[in-house]
Tab-separated table of C-alpha atoms in Angstrom:
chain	number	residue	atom	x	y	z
L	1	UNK	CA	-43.398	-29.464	-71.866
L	2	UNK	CA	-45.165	-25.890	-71.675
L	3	UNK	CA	-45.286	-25.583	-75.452
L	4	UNK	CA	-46.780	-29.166	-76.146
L	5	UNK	CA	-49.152	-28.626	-73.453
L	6	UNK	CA	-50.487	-25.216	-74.442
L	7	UNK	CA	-51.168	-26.643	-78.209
L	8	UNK	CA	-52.958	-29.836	-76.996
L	9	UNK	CA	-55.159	-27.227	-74.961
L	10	UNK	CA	-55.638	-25.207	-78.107
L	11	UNK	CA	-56.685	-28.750	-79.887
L	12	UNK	CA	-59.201	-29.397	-77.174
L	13	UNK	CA	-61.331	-25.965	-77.492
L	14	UNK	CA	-61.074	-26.254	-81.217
L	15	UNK	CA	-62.298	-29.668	-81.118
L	16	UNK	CA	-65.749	-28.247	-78.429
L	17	UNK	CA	-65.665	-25.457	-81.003
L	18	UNK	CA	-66.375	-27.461	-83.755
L	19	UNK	CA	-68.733	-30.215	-82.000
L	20	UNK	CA	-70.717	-27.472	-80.662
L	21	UNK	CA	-71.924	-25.727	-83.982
L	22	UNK	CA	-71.985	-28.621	-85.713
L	23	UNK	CA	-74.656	-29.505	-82.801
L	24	UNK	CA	-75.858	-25.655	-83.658
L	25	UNK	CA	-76.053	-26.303	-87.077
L	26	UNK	CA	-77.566	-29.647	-87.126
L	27	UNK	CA	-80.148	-28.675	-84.527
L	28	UNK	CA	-80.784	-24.952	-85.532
L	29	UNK	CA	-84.249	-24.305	-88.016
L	30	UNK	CA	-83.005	-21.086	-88.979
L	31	UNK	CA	-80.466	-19.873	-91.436
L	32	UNK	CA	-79.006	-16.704	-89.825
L	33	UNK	CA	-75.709	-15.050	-90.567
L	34	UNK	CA	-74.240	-15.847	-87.205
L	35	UNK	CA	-74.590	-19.420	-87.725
L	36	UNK	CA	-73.489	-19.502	-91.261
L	37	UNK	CA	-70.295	-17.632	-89.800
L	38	UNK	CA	-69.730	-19.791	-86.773
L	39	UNK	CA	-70.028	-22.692	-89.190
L	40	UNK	CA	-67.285	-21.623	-91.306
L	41	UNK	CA	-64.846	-20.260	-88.708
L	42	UNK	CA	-64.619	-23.503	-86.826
L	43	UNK	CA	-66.159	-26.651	-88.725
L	44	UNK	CA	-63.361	-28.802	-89.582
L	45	UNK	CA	-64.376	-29.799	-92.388
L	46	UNK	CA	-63.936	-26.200	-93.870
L	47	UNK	CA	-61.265	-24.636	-95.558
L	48	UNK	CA	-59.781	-21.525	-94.880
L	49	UNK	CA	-60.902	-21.385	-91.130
L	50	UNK	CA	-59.309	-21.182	-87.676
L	51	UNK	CA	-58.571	-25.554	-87.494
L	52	UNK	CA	-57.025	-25.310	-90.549
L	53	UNK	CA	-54.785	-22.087	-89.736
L	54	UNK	CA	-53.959	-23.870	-86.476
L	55	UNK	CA	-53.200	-27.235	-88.284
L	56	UNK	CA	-50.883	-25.544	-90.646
L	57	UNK	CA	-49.412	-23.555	-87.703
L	58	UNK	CA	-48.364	-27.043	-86.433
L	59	UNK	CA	-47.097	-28.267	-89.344
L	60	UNK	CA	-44.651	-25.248	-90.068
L	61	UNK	CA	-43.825	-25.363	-86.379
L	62	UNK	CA	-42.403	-29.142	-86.553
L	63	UNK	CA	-40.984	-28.062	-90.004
L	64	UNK	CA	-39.181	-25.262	-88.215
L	65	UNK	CA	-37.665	-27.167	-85.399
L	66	UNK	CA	-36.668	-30.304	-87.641
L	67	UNK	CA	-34.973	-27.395	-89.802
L	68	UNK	CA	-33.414	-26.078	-86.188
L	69	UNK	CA	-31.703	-29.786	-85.441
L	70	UNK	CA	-30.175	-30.114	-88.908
L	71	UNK	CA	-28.523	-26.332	-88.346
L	72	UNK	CA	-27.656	-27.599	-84.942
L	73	UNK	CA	-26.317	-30.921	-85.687
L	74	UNK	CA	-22.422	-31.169	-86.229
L	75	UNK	CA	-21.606	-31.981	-89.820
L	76	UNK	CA	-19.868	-35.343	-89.477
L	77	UNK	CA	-23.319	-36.720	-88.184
L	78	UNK	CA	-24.079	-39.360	-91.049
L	79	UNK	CA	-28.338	-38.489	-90.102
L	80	UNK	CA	-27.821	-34.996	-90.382
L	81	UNK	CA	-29.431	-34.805	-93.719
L	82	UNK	CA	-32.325	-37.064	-93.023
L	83	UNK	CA	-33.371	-34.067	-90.398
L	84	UNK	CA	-33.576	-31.503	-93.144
L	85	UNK	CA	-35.343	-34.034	-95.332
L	86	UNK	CA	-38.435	-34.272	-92.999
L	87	UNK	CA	-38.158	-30.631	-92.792
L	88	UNK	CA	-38.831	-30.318	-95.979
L	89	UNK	CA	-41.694	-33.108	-96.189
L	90	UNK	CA	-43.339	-30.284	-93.249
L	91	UNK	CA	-42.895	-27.919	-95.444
L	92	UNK	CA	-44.838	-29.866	-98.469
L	93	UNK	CA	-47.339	-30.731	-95.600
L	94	UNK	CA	-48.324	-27.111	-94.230
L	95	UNK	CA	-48.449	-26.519	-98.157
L	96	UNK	CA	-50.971	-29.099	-98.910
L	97	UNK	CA	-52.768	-27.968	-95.621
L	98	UNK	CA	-53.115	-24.869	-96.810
L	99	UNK	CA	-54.199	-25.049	-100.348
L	100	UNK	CA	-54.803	-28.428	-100.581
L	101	UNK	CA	-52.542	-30.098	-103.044
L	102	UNK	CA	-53.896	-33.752	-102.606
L	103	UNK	CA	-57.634	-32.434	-103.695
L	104	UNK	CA	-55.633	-31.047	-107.289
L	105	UNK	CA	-54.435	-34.477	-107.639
L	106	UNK	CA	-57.473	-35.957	-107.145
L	107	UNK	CA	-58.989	-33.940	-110.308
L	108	UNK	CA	-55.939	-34.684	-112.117
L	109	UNK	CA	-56.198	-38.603	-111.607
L	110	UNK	CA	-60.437	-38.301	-112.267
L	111	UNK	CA	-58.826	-36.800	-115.811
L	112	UNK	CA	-57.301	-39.984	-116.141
L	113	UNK	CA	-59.431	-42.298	-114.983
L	114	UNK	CA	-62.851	-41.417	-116.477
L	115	UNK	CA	-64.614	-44.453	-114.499
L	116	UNK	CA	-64.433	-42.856	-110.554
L	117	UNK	CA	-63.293	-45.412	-107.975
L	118	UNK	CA	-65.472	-46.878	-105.543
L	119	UNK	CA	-65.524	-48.417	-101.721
L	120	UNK	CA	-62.558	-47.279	-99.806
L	121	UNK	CA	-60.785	-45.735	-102.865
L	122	UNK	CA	-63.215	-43.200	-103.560
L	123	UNK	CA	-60.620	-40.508	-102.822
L	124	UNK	CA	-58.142	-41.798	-105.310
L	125	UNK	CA	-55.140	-38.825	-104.020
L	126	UNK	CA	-54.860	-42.287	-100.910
L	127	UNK	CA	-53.059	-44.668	-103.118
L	128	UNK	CA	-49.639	-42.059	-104.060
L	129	UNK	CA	-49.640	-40.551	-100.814
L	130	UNK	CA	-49.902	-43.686	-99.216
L	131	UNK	CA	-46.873	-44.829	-101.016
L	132	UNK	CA	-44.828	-41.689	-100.611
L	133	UNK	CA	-45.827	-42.316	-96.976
L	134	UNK	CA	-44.671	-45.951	-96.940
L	135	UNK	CA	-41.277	-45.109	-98.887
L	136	UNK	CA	-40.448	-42.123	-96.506
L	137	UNK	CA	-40.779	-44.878	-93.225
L	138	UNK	CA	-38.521	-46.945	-94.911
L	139	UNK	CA	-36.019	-45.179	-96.174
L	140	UNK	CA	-35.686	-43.376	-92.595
L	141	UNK	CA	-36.075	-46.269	-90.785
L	142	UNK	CA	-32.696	-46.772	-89.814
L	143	UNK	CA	-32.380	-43.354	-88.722
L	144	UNK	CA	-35.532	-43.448	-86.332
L	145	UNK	CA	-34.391	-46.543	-84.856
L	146	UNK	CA	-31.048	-44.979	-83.911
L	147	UNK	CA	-32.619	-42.005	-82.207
L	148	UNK	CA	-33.328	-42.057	-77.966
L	149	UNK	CA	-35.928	-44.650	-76.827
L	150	UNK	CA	-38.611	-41.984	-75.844
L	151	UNK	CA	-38.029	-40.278	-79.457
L	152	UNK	CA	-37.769	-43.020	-81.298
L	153	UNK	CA	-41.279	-44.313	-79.255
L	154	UNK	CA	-43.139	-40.833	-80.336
L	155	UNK	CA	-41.770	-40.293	-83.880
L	156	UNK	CA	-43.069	-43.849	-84.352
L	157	UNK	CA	-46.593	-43.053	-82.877
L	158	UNK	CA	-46.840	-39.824	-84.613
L	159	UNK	CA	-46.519	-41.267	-87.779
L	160	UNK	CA	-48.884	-44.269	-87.606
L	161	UNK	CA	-51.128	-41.714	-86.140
L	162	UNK	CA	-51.322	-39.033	-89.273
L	163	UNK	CA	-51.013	-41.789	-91.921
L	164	UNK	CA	-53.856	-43.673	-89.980
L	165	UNK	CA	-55.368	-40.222	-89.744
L	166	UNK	CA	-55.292	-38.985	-93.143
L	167	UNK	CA	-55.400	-42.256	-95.377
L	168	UNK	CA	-57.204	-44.676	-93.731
L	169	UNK	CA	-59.864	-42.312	-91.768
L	170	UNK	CA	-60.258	-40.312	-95.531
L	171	UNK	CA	-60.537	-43.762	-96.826
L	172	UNK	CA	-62.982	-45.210	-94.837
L	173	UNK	CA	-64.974	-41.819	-94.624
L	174	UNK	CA	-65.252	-42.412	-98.470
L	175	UNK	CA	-66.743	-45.748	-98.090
L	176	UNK	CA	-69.226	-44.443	-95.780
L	177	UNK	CA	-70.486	-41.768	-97.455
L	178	UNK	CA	-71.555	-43.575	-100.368
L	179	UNK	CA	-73.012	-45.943	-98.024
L	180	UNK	CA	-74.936	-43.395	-96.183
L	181	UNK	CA	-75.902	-41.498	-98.893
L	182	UNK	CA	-73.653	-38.452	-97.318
L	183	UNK	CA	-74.943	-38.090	-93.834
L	184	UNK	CA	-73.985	-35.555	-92.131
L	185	UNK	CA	-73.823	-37.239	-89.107
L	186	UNK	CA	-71.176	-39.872	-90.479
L	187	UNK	CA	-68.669	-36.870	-91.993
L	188	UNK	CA	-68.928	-34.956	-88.575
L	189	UNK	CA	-67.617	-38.025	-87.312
L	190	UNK	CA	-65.038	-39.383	-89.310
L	191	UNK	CA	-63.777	-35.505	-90.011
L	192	UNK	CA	-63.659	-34.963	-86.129
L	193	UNK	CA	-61.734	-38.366	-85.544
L	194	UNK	CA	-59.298	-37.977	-89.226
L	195	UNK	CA	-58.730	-34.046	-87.742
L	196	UNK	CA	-58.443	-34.740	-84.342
L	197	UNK	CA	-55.904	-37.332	-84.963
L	198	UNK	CA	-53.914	-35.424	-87.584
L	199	UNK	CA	-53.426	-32.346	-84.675
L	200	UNK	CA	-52.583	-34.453	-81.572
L	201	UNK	CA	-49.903	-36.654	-84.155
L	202	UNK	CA	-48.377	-33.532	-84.665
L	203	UNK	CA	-48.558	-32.425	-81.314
L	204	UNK	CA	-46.848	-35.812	-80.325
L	205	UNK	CA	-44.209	-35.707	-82.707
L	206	UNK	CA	-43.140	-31.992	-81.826
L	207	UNK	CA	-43.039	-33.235	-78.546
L	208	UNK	CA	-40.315	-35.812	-79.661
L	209	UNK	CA	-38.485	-33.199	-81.622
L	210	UNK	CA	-38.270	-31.071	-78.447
L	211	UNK	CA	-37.378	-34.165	-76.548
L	212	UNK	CA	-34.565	-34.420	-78.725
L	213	UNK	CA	-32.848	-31.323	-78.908
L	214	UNK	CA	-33.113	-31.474	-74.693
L	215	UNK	CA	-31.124	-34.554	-74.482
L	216	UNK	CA	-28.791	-33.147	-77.224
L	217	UNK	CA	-27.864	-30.058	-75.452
L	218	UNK	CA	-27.998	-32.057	-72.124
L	219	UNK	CA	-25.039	-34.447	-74.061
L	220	UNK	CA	-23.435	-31.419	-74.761
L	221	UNK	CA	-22.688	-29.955	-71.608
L	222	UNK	CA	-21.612	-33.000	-69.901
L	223	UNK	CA	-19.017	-33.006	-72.827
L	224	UNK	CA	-18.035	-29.288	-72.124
L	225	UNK	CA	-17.983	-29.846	-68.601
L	226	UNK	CA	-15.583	-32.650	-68.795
C-alpha cells in the first residue's frame, strides 16, 4: 500500500537522522549551536521534535481511520462499537505522545510511594499501563479473532509490538541505566529499538486497518453487483 510504504520510508530517514547526530553528538568536542539544534530536532529521545510530531501523526492517523470504519460499519454489526473504542484509546495515545501523560503519572505514583522502585520497575507509569494494556487485549479478543486472517495476523503483531515496545523496552532500559550508571550509549540504544518499534507497530497496524476497509468495500460490491 502507497500510504504504508511512504510512512515506513519516513521511519527509516528519521531513524539515520537520529543515529547520525547522536554519532555527531557523541563524537563532536565542540558545543556549537548547530549541533545543539540538530540534537533536539531529531534525537528520539527528545520531546517536542520532528520523531515525536511524526509518532503522534501516526497515532491520530490510525485513530482517524478506526473512527472512519465505525462511521462506515452498518449498525446491526454487534463489533461496531469495539472500532470506535480503539479509536478512542488512539486518541488517548497521540495525547500521551504529545504531552506525555504516563511521565505525570509517574510523579504522581513517586508522591505515593516515597521509597522509588528499583530493577525493571524503575519507571513505575509500566505496571497500570501494562494492565490497561492487558485488559484492552482481552476484552477485544473476541472481536480480533473474528476479523480476516491477514488483519487479524497484523492487529495481533502490532500490538505485541508497541506493548513490547513501550513496557518492556522502557522497562528494561530502566534496569540498565542504573546498571550503567546512565550511559549514553545504552539509552541511544534501547530509545532507538523502544522508538523504532513503537513507529513500525503503528505502521503495521494501519496497514491492517487499510486492509480492512479494502476487503469491506470489496464485500460490498459483490453484494451490489448481485
Amino acid at each position: 500500500m502507497g500510504l504504508c510504504s511512504l510512512l515506513l520510508r519516513i521511519t527509516m530517514v528519521l531513524l539515520f537522522l537520529h543515529l547520525a547526530t547522536f554519532l555527531i553528538v557523541y563524537m563532536s568536542k565542540e558545543d556549537s549551536d548547530f549541533i545543539r539544534r540538530l540534537d533536539a530536532y531529531f534525537n528520539f529521545n527528545h520531546e517536542n521534535n520532528i520523531p515525536s510530531f511524526f509518532s503522534s501523526i501516526l497515532l491520530l492517523l490510525a485513530s482517524f481511520l478506526l473512527w472512519f470504519v465505525y462511521k462506515t460499519s452498518v449498525v446491526t454489526d454487534k463489533d461496531r462499537s469495539r472500532w470506535l473504542l480503539l479509536s478512542g484509546i488512539f486518541v488517548f495515545l497521540t495525547l500521551d505522545e504529545a504531552v506525555k501523560i504516563h511521565e505525570r503519572l509517574e510523579r504522581a505514583i513517586r508522591l505515593v510511594l516515597p521509597n522509588d522502585a528499583d530493577g525493571f520497575l524503575a519507571w513505575t507509569w509500566i505496571v497500570p499501563y501494562t494492565v490497561f494494556a492487558i485488559a484492552v487485549g482481552l476484552y477485544n479478543f473476541r472481536f480480533v479473532m473474528r476479523l480476516p486472517k491477514p488483519v487479524r495476523t497484523k492487529f495481533i503483531v502490532a500490538g505485541i509490538m508497541y506493548v513490547f515496545a513501550a513496557a518492556g523496552i522502557e522497562s528494561i532500559e530502566g534496569y540498565l541505566m542504573k546498571a550503567t550508571a546512565e550511559d549514553p550509549v545504552v539509552l541511544m540504544i534501547t530509545t532507538t529499538i523502544q522508538e523504532g518499534l513503537e513507529m513500525v507497530s503503528i505502521i503495521i497496524f494501519i496497514t491492517g486497518i487499510l486492509q480492512y476497509q479494502a476487503l469491506t468495500l470489496k464485500k460490498l460490491h459483490l453484494k451490489l453487483r448481485e
